Tab-separated table of C-alpha atoms and ligand atoms in Angstrom:
chain	number	residue	atom	x	y	z
A	1	MET	CA	-25.823	242.877	197.029
A	2	SER	CA	-28.218	240.609	195.164
A	3	THR	CA	-27.714	242.451	191.896
A	4	PRO	CA	-24.533	240.628	190.762
A	5	VAL	CA	-26.228	237.247	190.982
A	6	ALA	CA	-29.145	238.436	188.916
A	7	ALA	CA	-26.811	240.100	186.440
A	8	ILE	CA	-24.774	236.913	186.062
A	9	ALA	CA	-27.951	234.915	185.528
A	10	ILE	CA	-29.042	237.319	182.825
A	11	LEU	CA	-25.631	237.140	181.197
A	12	LEU	CA	-25.761	233.332	181.180
A	13	VAL	CA	-29.198	233.389	179.575
A	14	ALA	CA	-27.946	235.856	177.006
A	15	ALA	CA	-24.892	233.698	176.279
A	16	ALA	CA	-27.056	230.608	175.840
A	17	ALA	CA	-29.364	232.486	173.505
A	18	THR	CA	-26.362	233.604	171.448
A	19	ALA	CA	-25.043	230.043	171.191
A	20	ASN	CA	-28.445	228.781	170.084
A	21	ALA	CA	-28.696	231.546	167.530
A	22	ALA	CA	-26.109	229.895	165.264
A	23	THR	CA	-27.971	229.696	162.000
A	24	TYR	CA	-27.205	227.819	158.855
A	25	THR	CA	-28.323	228.607	155.364
A	26	ASN	CA	-29.618	226.337	152.637
A	27	HIS	CA	-28.440	227.686	149.297
A	28	THR	CA	-30.529	226.585	146.317
A	29	VAL	CA	-27.891	226.300	143.606
A	30	GLY	CA	-28.462	228.659	140.694
A	31	ASP	CA	-31.553	230.104	142.373
A	32	PRO	CA	-33.948	230.747	140.719
A	33	ALA	CA	-32.543	228.398	138.085
A	34	VAL	CA	-31.787	224.773	138.765
A	35	TRP	CA	-28.768	222.471	138.390
A	36	PHE	CA	-29.614	221.604	134.831
A	37	PHE	CA	-27.852	220.943	131.536
A	38	ASN	CA	-29.916	221.677	128.434
A	39	VAL	CA	-29.185	218.940	125.909
A	40	SER	CA	-30.688	221.018	123.082
A	41	THR	CA	-28.193	223.824	123.512
A	42	ASN	CA	-25.336	221.962	125.203
A	43	SER	CA	-25.246	224.625	127.871
A	44	SER	CA	-25.992	225.065	131.543
A	45	ALA	CA	-29.266	226.603	132.698
A	46	SER	CA	-27.417	229.276	134.620
A	47	ASN	CA	-23.978	230.789	135.169
A	48	TYR	CA	-23.282	229.030	138.460
A	49	SER	CA	-20.067	230.960	139.125
A	50	ASP	CA	-22.009	234.200	138.949
A	51	TRP	CA	-24.629	232.749	141.274
A	52	ALA	CA	-21.984	231.541	143.768
A	53	SER	CA	-20.417	235.001	143.871
A	54	THR	CA	-23.676	236.364	145.305
A	55	GLN	CA	-23.642	233.962	148.277
A	56	THR	CA	-21.764	233.672	151.567
A	57	PHE	CA	-21.077	230.067	152.514
A	58	ASN	CA	-20.378	228.828	156.039
A	59	LEU	CA	-19.638	225.449	157.579
A	60	GLY	CA	-22.906	223.631	158.262
A	61	ASP	CA	-24.749	225.242	155.358
A	62	TYR	CA	-26.237	223.033	152.667
A	63	LEU	CA	-26.172	223.345	148.922
A	64	ILE	CA	-29.540	222.255	147.557
A	65	PHE	CA	-29.298	221.016	143.983
A	66	ASN	CA	-32.702	220.954	142.288
A	67	THR	CA	-31.756	218.761	139.387
A	68	THR	CA	-32.523	215.662	137.357
A	69	THR	CA	-31.068	212.208	136.922
A	70	ASN	CA	-29.305	213.557	133.805
A	71	GLU	CA	-26.858	215.477	135.971
A	72	THR	CA	-24.590	214.524	138.869
A	73	VAL	CA	-22.969	216.488	141.654
A	74	VAL	CA	-19.243	215.967	142.106
A	75	GLN	CA	-17.840	217.697	145.184
A	76	THR	CA	-14.084	217.958	145.546
A	77	THR	CA	-11.371	219.946	147.258
A	78	ASN	CA	-8.967	218.902	144.525
A	79	ALA	CA	-8.427	221.937	142.291
A	80	THR	CA	-6.672	219.819	139.665
A	81	ALA	CA	-9.666	217.515	139.374
A	82	TYR	CA	-11.982	220.505	139.086
A	83	LYS	CA	-9.913	222.221	136.400
A	84	SER	CA	-9.748	219.030	134.362
A	85	CYS	CA	-13.452	218.221	134.925
A	86	SER	CA	-12.506	214.743	136.062
A	87	ALA	CA	-13.012	212.876	139.314
A	88	ASP	CA	-10.716	210.097	138.159
A	89	ASP	CA	-7.551	209.457	140.150
A	90	THR	CA	-8.709	211.448	143.136
A	91	SER	CA	-8.531	210.137	146.669
A	92	ASP	CA	-10.936	210.791	149.537
A	93	ASP	CA	-11.143	214.476	148.689
A	94	THR	CA	-13.984	213.772	146.254
A	95	SER	CA	-17.612	212.708	146.648
A	96	ILE	CA	-20.006	211.916	143.826
A	97	TYR	CA	-23.727	212.280	144.369
A	98	ASP	CA	-25.941	210.667	141.808
A	99	SER	CA	-29.471	209.367	141.767
A	100	GLY	CA	-28.756	205.669	141.535
A	101	SER	CA	-31.539	205.742	138.939
A	102	ASN	CA	-31.299	204.461	135.388
A	103	VAL	CA	-34.202	206.603	134.242
A	104	PHE	CA	-33.234	209.773	132.364
A	105	GLY	CA	-34.629	213.128	133.326
A	106	GLN	CA	-36.306	212.334	136.668
A	107	THR	CA	-36.550	215.375	138.915
A	108	ILE	CA	-34.505	214.982	142.102
A	109	THR	CA	-33.097	217.114	144.892
A	110	ILE	CA	-29.588	216.569	146.205
A	111	ALA	CA	-28.634	218.189	149.519
A	112	VAL	CA	-24.888	218.525	150.110
A	113	PRO	CA	-23.695	219.644	153.559
A	114	LEU	CA	-20.669	221.937	153.620
A	115	THR	CA	-18.314	220.252	156.069
A	116	ILE	CA	-14.933	221.379	154.732
A	117	GLU	CA	-13.626	224.888	155.266
A	118	GLY	CA	-11.943	226.676	152.377
A	119	SER	CA	-12.175	225.998	148.662
A	120	ASN	CA	-14.799	223.488	147.556
A	121	TYR	CA	-15.462	222.697	143.904
A	122	PHE	CA	-18.600	221.316	142.327
A	123	PHE	CA	-19.277	219.987	138.864
A	124	SER	CA	-21.582	217.688	136.933
A	125	ASP	CA	-20.150	214.758	135.035
A	126	PRO	CA	-22.740	212.033	134.432
A	127	GLY	CA	-20.932	210.576	131.421
A	128	ASP	CA	-17.554	210.632	133.169
A	129	ASP	CA	-16.291	212.470	130.084
A	130	GLY	CA	-16.148	216.052	131.368
A	131	PHE	CA	-18.742	217.139	128.808
A	132	GLN	CA	-21.301	218.916	131.030
A	133	CYS	CA	-18.612	220.328	133.302
A	134	GLU	CA	-16.720	221.871	130.411
A	135	ARG	CA	-19.940	223.498	129.196
A	136	GLY	CA	-20.725	225.431	132.335
A	137	MET	CA	-21.882	222.864	134.891
A	138	ARG	CA	-19.308	223.858	137.500
A	139	PHE	CA	-18.466	226.383	140.164
A	140	GLU	CA	-16.081	227.061	143.019
A	141	ILE	CA	-16.998	228.310	146.485
A	142	LYS	CA	-15.091	229.413	149.568
A	143	VAL	CA	-16.536	228.007	152.784
A	144	ASN	CA	-16.016	230.243	155.827
A	145	HIS	CA	-15.814	228.963	159.375
A	146	GLY	CA	-18.946	230.846	160.440
A	147	SER	CA	-20.363	229.237	163.591
A	148	GLY	CA	-18.553	225.986	162.887
A	149	LEU	CA	-20.196	222.652	162.199
A	150	PRO	CA	-23.359	221.830	164.143
A	151	PRO	CA	-22.971	218.652	166.244
A	152	ILE	CA	-25.104	216.649	163.820
A	153	LEU	CA	-22.565	217.208	161.018
A	154	ASN	CA	-19.497	217.050	163.229
A	155	GLN	CA	-18.912	213.317	162.925
A	156	PRO	CA	-15.549	211.847	163.866
A	157	PRO	CA	-13.554	210.406	160.994
A	158	PRO	CA	-13.891	206.671	160.372
A	159	PRO	CA	-11.498	204.353	162.191
A	160	PRO	CA	-8.375	203.475	160.252
A	161	TYR	CA	-8.822	200.543	157.916
A	162	ALA	CA	-7.213	197.287	158.988
A	163	PRO	CA	-7.126	194.478	156.423
A	164	PRO	CA	-8.937	191.365	157.693
A	165	PRO	CA	-7.069	188.100	158.216
A	166	ALA	CA	-6.920	186.213	154.945
A	167	SER	CA	-9.224	183.454	156.242
A	168	GLU	CA	-12.156	185.801	156.884
A	169	PRO	CA	-14.589	187.096	154.278
A	170	PRO	CA	-14.040	190.699	153.251
A	171	PRO	CA	-15.792	193.294	155.396
A	172	VAL	CA	-18.974	194.921	154.173
A	173	PHE	CA	-19.283	198.632	154.753
A	174	GLU	CA	-22.749	200.077	154.925
A	175	GLY	CA	-24.188	203.279	156.228
A	176	SER	CA	-21.903	205.084	158.608
A	177	GLY	CA	-18.175	205.201	158.826
A	178	GLY	CA	-17.271	206.488	155.407
A	179	GLY	CA	-16.457	210.079	156.156
A	180	GLN	CA	-17.862	213.393	157.136
A	181	GLY	CA	-21.550	213.993	156.791
A	182	GLN	CA	-22.555	210.339	156.728
A	183	SER	CA	-25.827	209.247	158.266
A	184	ILE	CA	-26.953	212.724	159.025
A	185	SER	CA	-29.273	214.119	156.441
A	186	GLY	CA	-31.271	211.009	155.770
A	187	CYS	CA	-31.381	212.227	152.195
A	188	TRP	CA	-28.616	210.054	150.861
A	189	THR	CA	-26.629	206.960	151.570
A	190	LYS	CA	-23.269	205.739	150.537
A	191	ILE	CA	-23.263	202.701	148.300
A	192	GLY	CA	-20.444	200.371	147.495
A	193	GLY	CA	-18.065	198.720	149.914
A	194	GLY	CA	-14.474	199.129	150.881
A	195	PHE	CA	-12.567	202.338	150.559
A	196	PRO	CA	-12.843	203.310	146.917
A	197	SER	CA	-10.704	206.125	145.628
A	198	THR	CA	-13.908	208.014	145.083
A	199	VAL	CA	-16.927	207.921	147.355
A	200	ARG	CA	-20.069	207.385	145.311
A	201	VAL	CA	-23.315	208.410	146.879
A	202	ALA	CA	-26.820	207.513	145.838
A	203	VAL	CA	-29.552	210.001	146.509
A	204	ALA	CA	-32.769	208.572	147.822
A	205	ALA	CA	-34.653	211.839	147.709
A	206	ILE	CA	-36.466	211.404	144.436
A	207	LEU	CA	-39.154	214.019	144.684
A	208	GLY	CA	-41.076	213.484	141.525
A	209	LEU	CA	-41.129	212.046	138.069
A	210	GLY	CA	-41.117	214.022	134.891
A	211	MET	CA	-39.193	216.721	133.174
A	212	ALA	CA	-37.184	219.316	134.949
A	213	VAL	CA	-38.069	222.967	134.739
B	1	NAG	C1	-31.585	222.436	154.867
B	1	NAG	O1	-31.454	221.230	154.156
B	1	NAG	C2	-31.251	220.099	154.995
B	1	NAG	C3	-30.985	218.913	154.102
B	1	NAG	O2	-32.030	218.720	153.185
B	1	NAG	C4	-32.464	219.923	155.880
B	1	NAG	O3	-32.247	218.834	156.748
B	1	NAG	C5	-32.701	221.177	156.680
B	1	NAG	O4	-33.901	221.065	157.411
B	1	NAG	C6	-32.792	222.387	155.782
B	1	NAG	N1	-32.844	223.586	156.589
B	1	NAG	C7	-33.691	224.568	156.342
B	1	NAG	C8	-33.589	225.760	157.249
B	1	NAG	O5	-34.502	224.507	155.413
B	2	NAG	C1	-35.888	223.426	145.028
B	2	NAG	O1	-36.452	222.301	145.687
B	2	NAG	C2	-36.979	222.628	146.956
B	2	NAG	C3	-37.412	221.343	147.603
B	2	NAG	O2	-38.161	220.579	146.715
B	2	NAG	C4	-38.125	223.614	146.769
B	2	NAG	O3	-38.625	223.984	148.021
B	2	NAG	C5	-37.614	224.854	146.048
B	2	NAG	O4	-38.697	225.715	145.772
B	2	NAG	C6	-36.941	224.473	144.752
B	2	NAG	N1	-36.334	225.662	144.165
B	2	NAG	C7	-36.338	225.884	142.866
B	2	NAG	C8	-35.635	227.135	142.426
B	2	NAG	O5	-36.862	225.129	142.070
B	3	NAG	C1	-33.401	224.236	126.262
B	3	NAG	O1	-33.059	225.339	125.461
B	3	NAG	C2	-34.004	225.571	124.433
B	3	NAG	C3	-33.445	226.669	123.528
B	3	NAG	O2	-33.108	227.800	124.289
B	3	NAG	C4	-35.332	225.977	125.072
B	3	NAG	O3	-36.296	226.202	124.074
B	3	NAG	C5	-35.786	224.827	125.976
B	3	NAG	O4	-36.956	225.225	126.680
B	3	NAG	C6	-34.718	224.472	126.987
B	3	NAG	N1	-35.128	223.268	127.688
B	3	NAG	C7	-35.355	223.265	128.991
B	3	NAG	C8	-35.823	221.969	129.564
B	3	NAG	O5	-35.155	224.252	129.695
B	4	NAG	C1	-23.988	218.922	121.646
B	4	NAG	O1	-22.879	218.057	121.813
B	4	NAG	C2	-23.031	216.819	121.124
B	4	NAG	C3	-21.869	215.945	121.503
B	4	NAG	O2	-20.650	216.596	121.299
B	4	NAG	C4	-23.108	217.083	119.639
B	4	NAG	O3	-23.303	215.864	118.954
B	4	NAG	C5	-24.272	218.022	119.345
B	4	NAG	O4	-24.292	218.370	117.980
B	4	NAG	C6	-24.163	219.282	120.190
B	4	NAG	N1	-25.363	220.087	120.004
B	4	NAG	C7	-25.315	221.412	119.855
B	4	NAG	C8	-26.633	222.118	119.738
B	4	NAG	O5	-24.251	222.029	119.817
B	5	NAG	C1	-6.096	215.465	142.532
B	5	NAG	O1	-6.534	215.029	141.266
B	5	NAG	C2	-5.481	214.700	140.372
B	5	NAG	C3	-6.099	214.279	139.066
B	5	NAG	O2	-7.105	215.172	138.672
B	5	NAG	C4	-4.669	213.543	140.946
B	5	NAG	O3	-3.568	213.292	140.095
B	5	NAG	C5	-4.165	213.912	142.323
B	5	NAG	O4	-3.527	212.783	142.897
B	5	NAG	C6	-5.333	214.322	143.191
B	5	NAG	N1	-4.837	214.719	144.491
B	5	NAG	C7	-5.270	214.121	145.585
B	5	NAG	C8	-4.717	214.655	146.872
B	5	NAG	O5	-6.083	213.207	145.542
B	6	NAG	C1	-31.931	213.405	129.680
B	6	NAG	O1	-31.005	212.774	128.821
B	6	NAG	C2	-31.637	212.017	127.781
B	6	NAG	C3	-30.575	211.274	127.042
B	6	NAG	O2	-29.521	212.111	126.675
B	6	NAG	C4	-32.404	212.991	126.893
B	6	NAG	O3	-33.053	212.269	125.884
B	6	NAG	C5	-33.436	213.746	127.732
B	6	NAG	O4	-34.079	214.720	126.934
B	6	NAG	C6	-32.772	214.401	128.913
B	6	NAG	N1	-33.780	214.955	129.778
B	6	NAG	C7	-33.636	216.110	130.374
B	6	NAG	C8	-34.745	216.549	131.282
B	6	NAG	O5	-32.648	216.807	130.224
B	7	NAG	C1	-19.986	233.216	133.839
B	7	NAG	O1	-19.833	234.615	133.831
B	7	NAG	C2	-18.476	235.041	133.995
B	7	NAG	C3	-18.487	236.538	134.069
B	7	NAG	O2	-19.342	236.963	135.070
B	7	NAG	C4	-17.650	234.547	132.833
B	7	NAG	O3	-16.293	234.893	133.037
B	7	NAG	C5	-17.774	233.031	132.744
B	7	NAG	O4	-17.095	232.576	131.588
B	7	NAG	C6	-19.226	232.621	132.673
B	7	NAG	N1	-19.305	231.169	132.725
B	7	NAG	C7	-19.998	230.482	131.836
B	7	NAG	C8	-19.987	228.999	132.009
B	7	NAG	O5	-20.605	231.000	130.934
């Protein structure tokens, strides 16, 4: 008669092990190439669409962009913005990751958590003119549910914005509260206050100086 208790205990251990086994993948974009636009040839270092088609993406995975300060990473769920290579006029469906550096060509790594299921689009547009994007610096992925978001990425949305009384100074927004994925990786921070139509993100993870590749 003691067997059921032992069996249940074993089942519980097995269930816990299964839950802990949820694994997430870091995808190095373009691997083994990098997220890089060659200014001599006006072309991308890799066919990123071909690369993306070799990967399976799940919620909680990261895209790791090994890149330089000459490129940016624009992430959007807005297919129109992606097709037109422009992050202008988008709402909170777009995030821009850039280095916050004025120095050309510094090697940096940008880690982007995948927190939105379904179609996600990525492109580079440092000049805000669509130039790099139109010449191959773009790709689309489909993010599956997989194991779902890990708790560390599963942040609640920010509270709704309430305008302050006219007599008070405008609020300053720093750090958390700007959307999914904030304050989690430690690799990047949001800069700029208020609720801009586009979230601009500065990447603090400058790994080295010098030329890419
Ligand atoms: C994936 O990248 C994130 C962000 O840089 C990092 O926190 C995490 O440790 C990485 N995971 C693995 C398995 O390398
Ligand atoms: C990308 O950067 C990461 C972290 O610096 C490094 O471990 C990895 O080898 C790099 N991959 C490529 C293809 O350069
Ligand atoms: C850019 O392309 C040219 C011509 O193919 C090549 O010689 C050069 O090494 C490339 N630059 C980088 C940084 O990859
Ligand atoms: C790259 O594009 C720039 C800007 O349009 C142009 O001036 C330059 O001649 C192009 N270079 C090549 C190799 O096509
Ligand atoms: C998507 O982007 C287009 C411009 O590229 C813009 O007109 C449209 O309002 C955007 N949609 C949303 C939901 O932001
Ligand atoms: C970065 O851009 C600058 C200005 O266009 C260019 O002179 C430099 O060669 C680029 N560096 C790399 C690594 O692409
Ligand atoms: C990437 O390759 C696909 C075919 O596999 C092609 O249709 C597409 O135009 C290529 N993209 C670029 C930017 O060269």
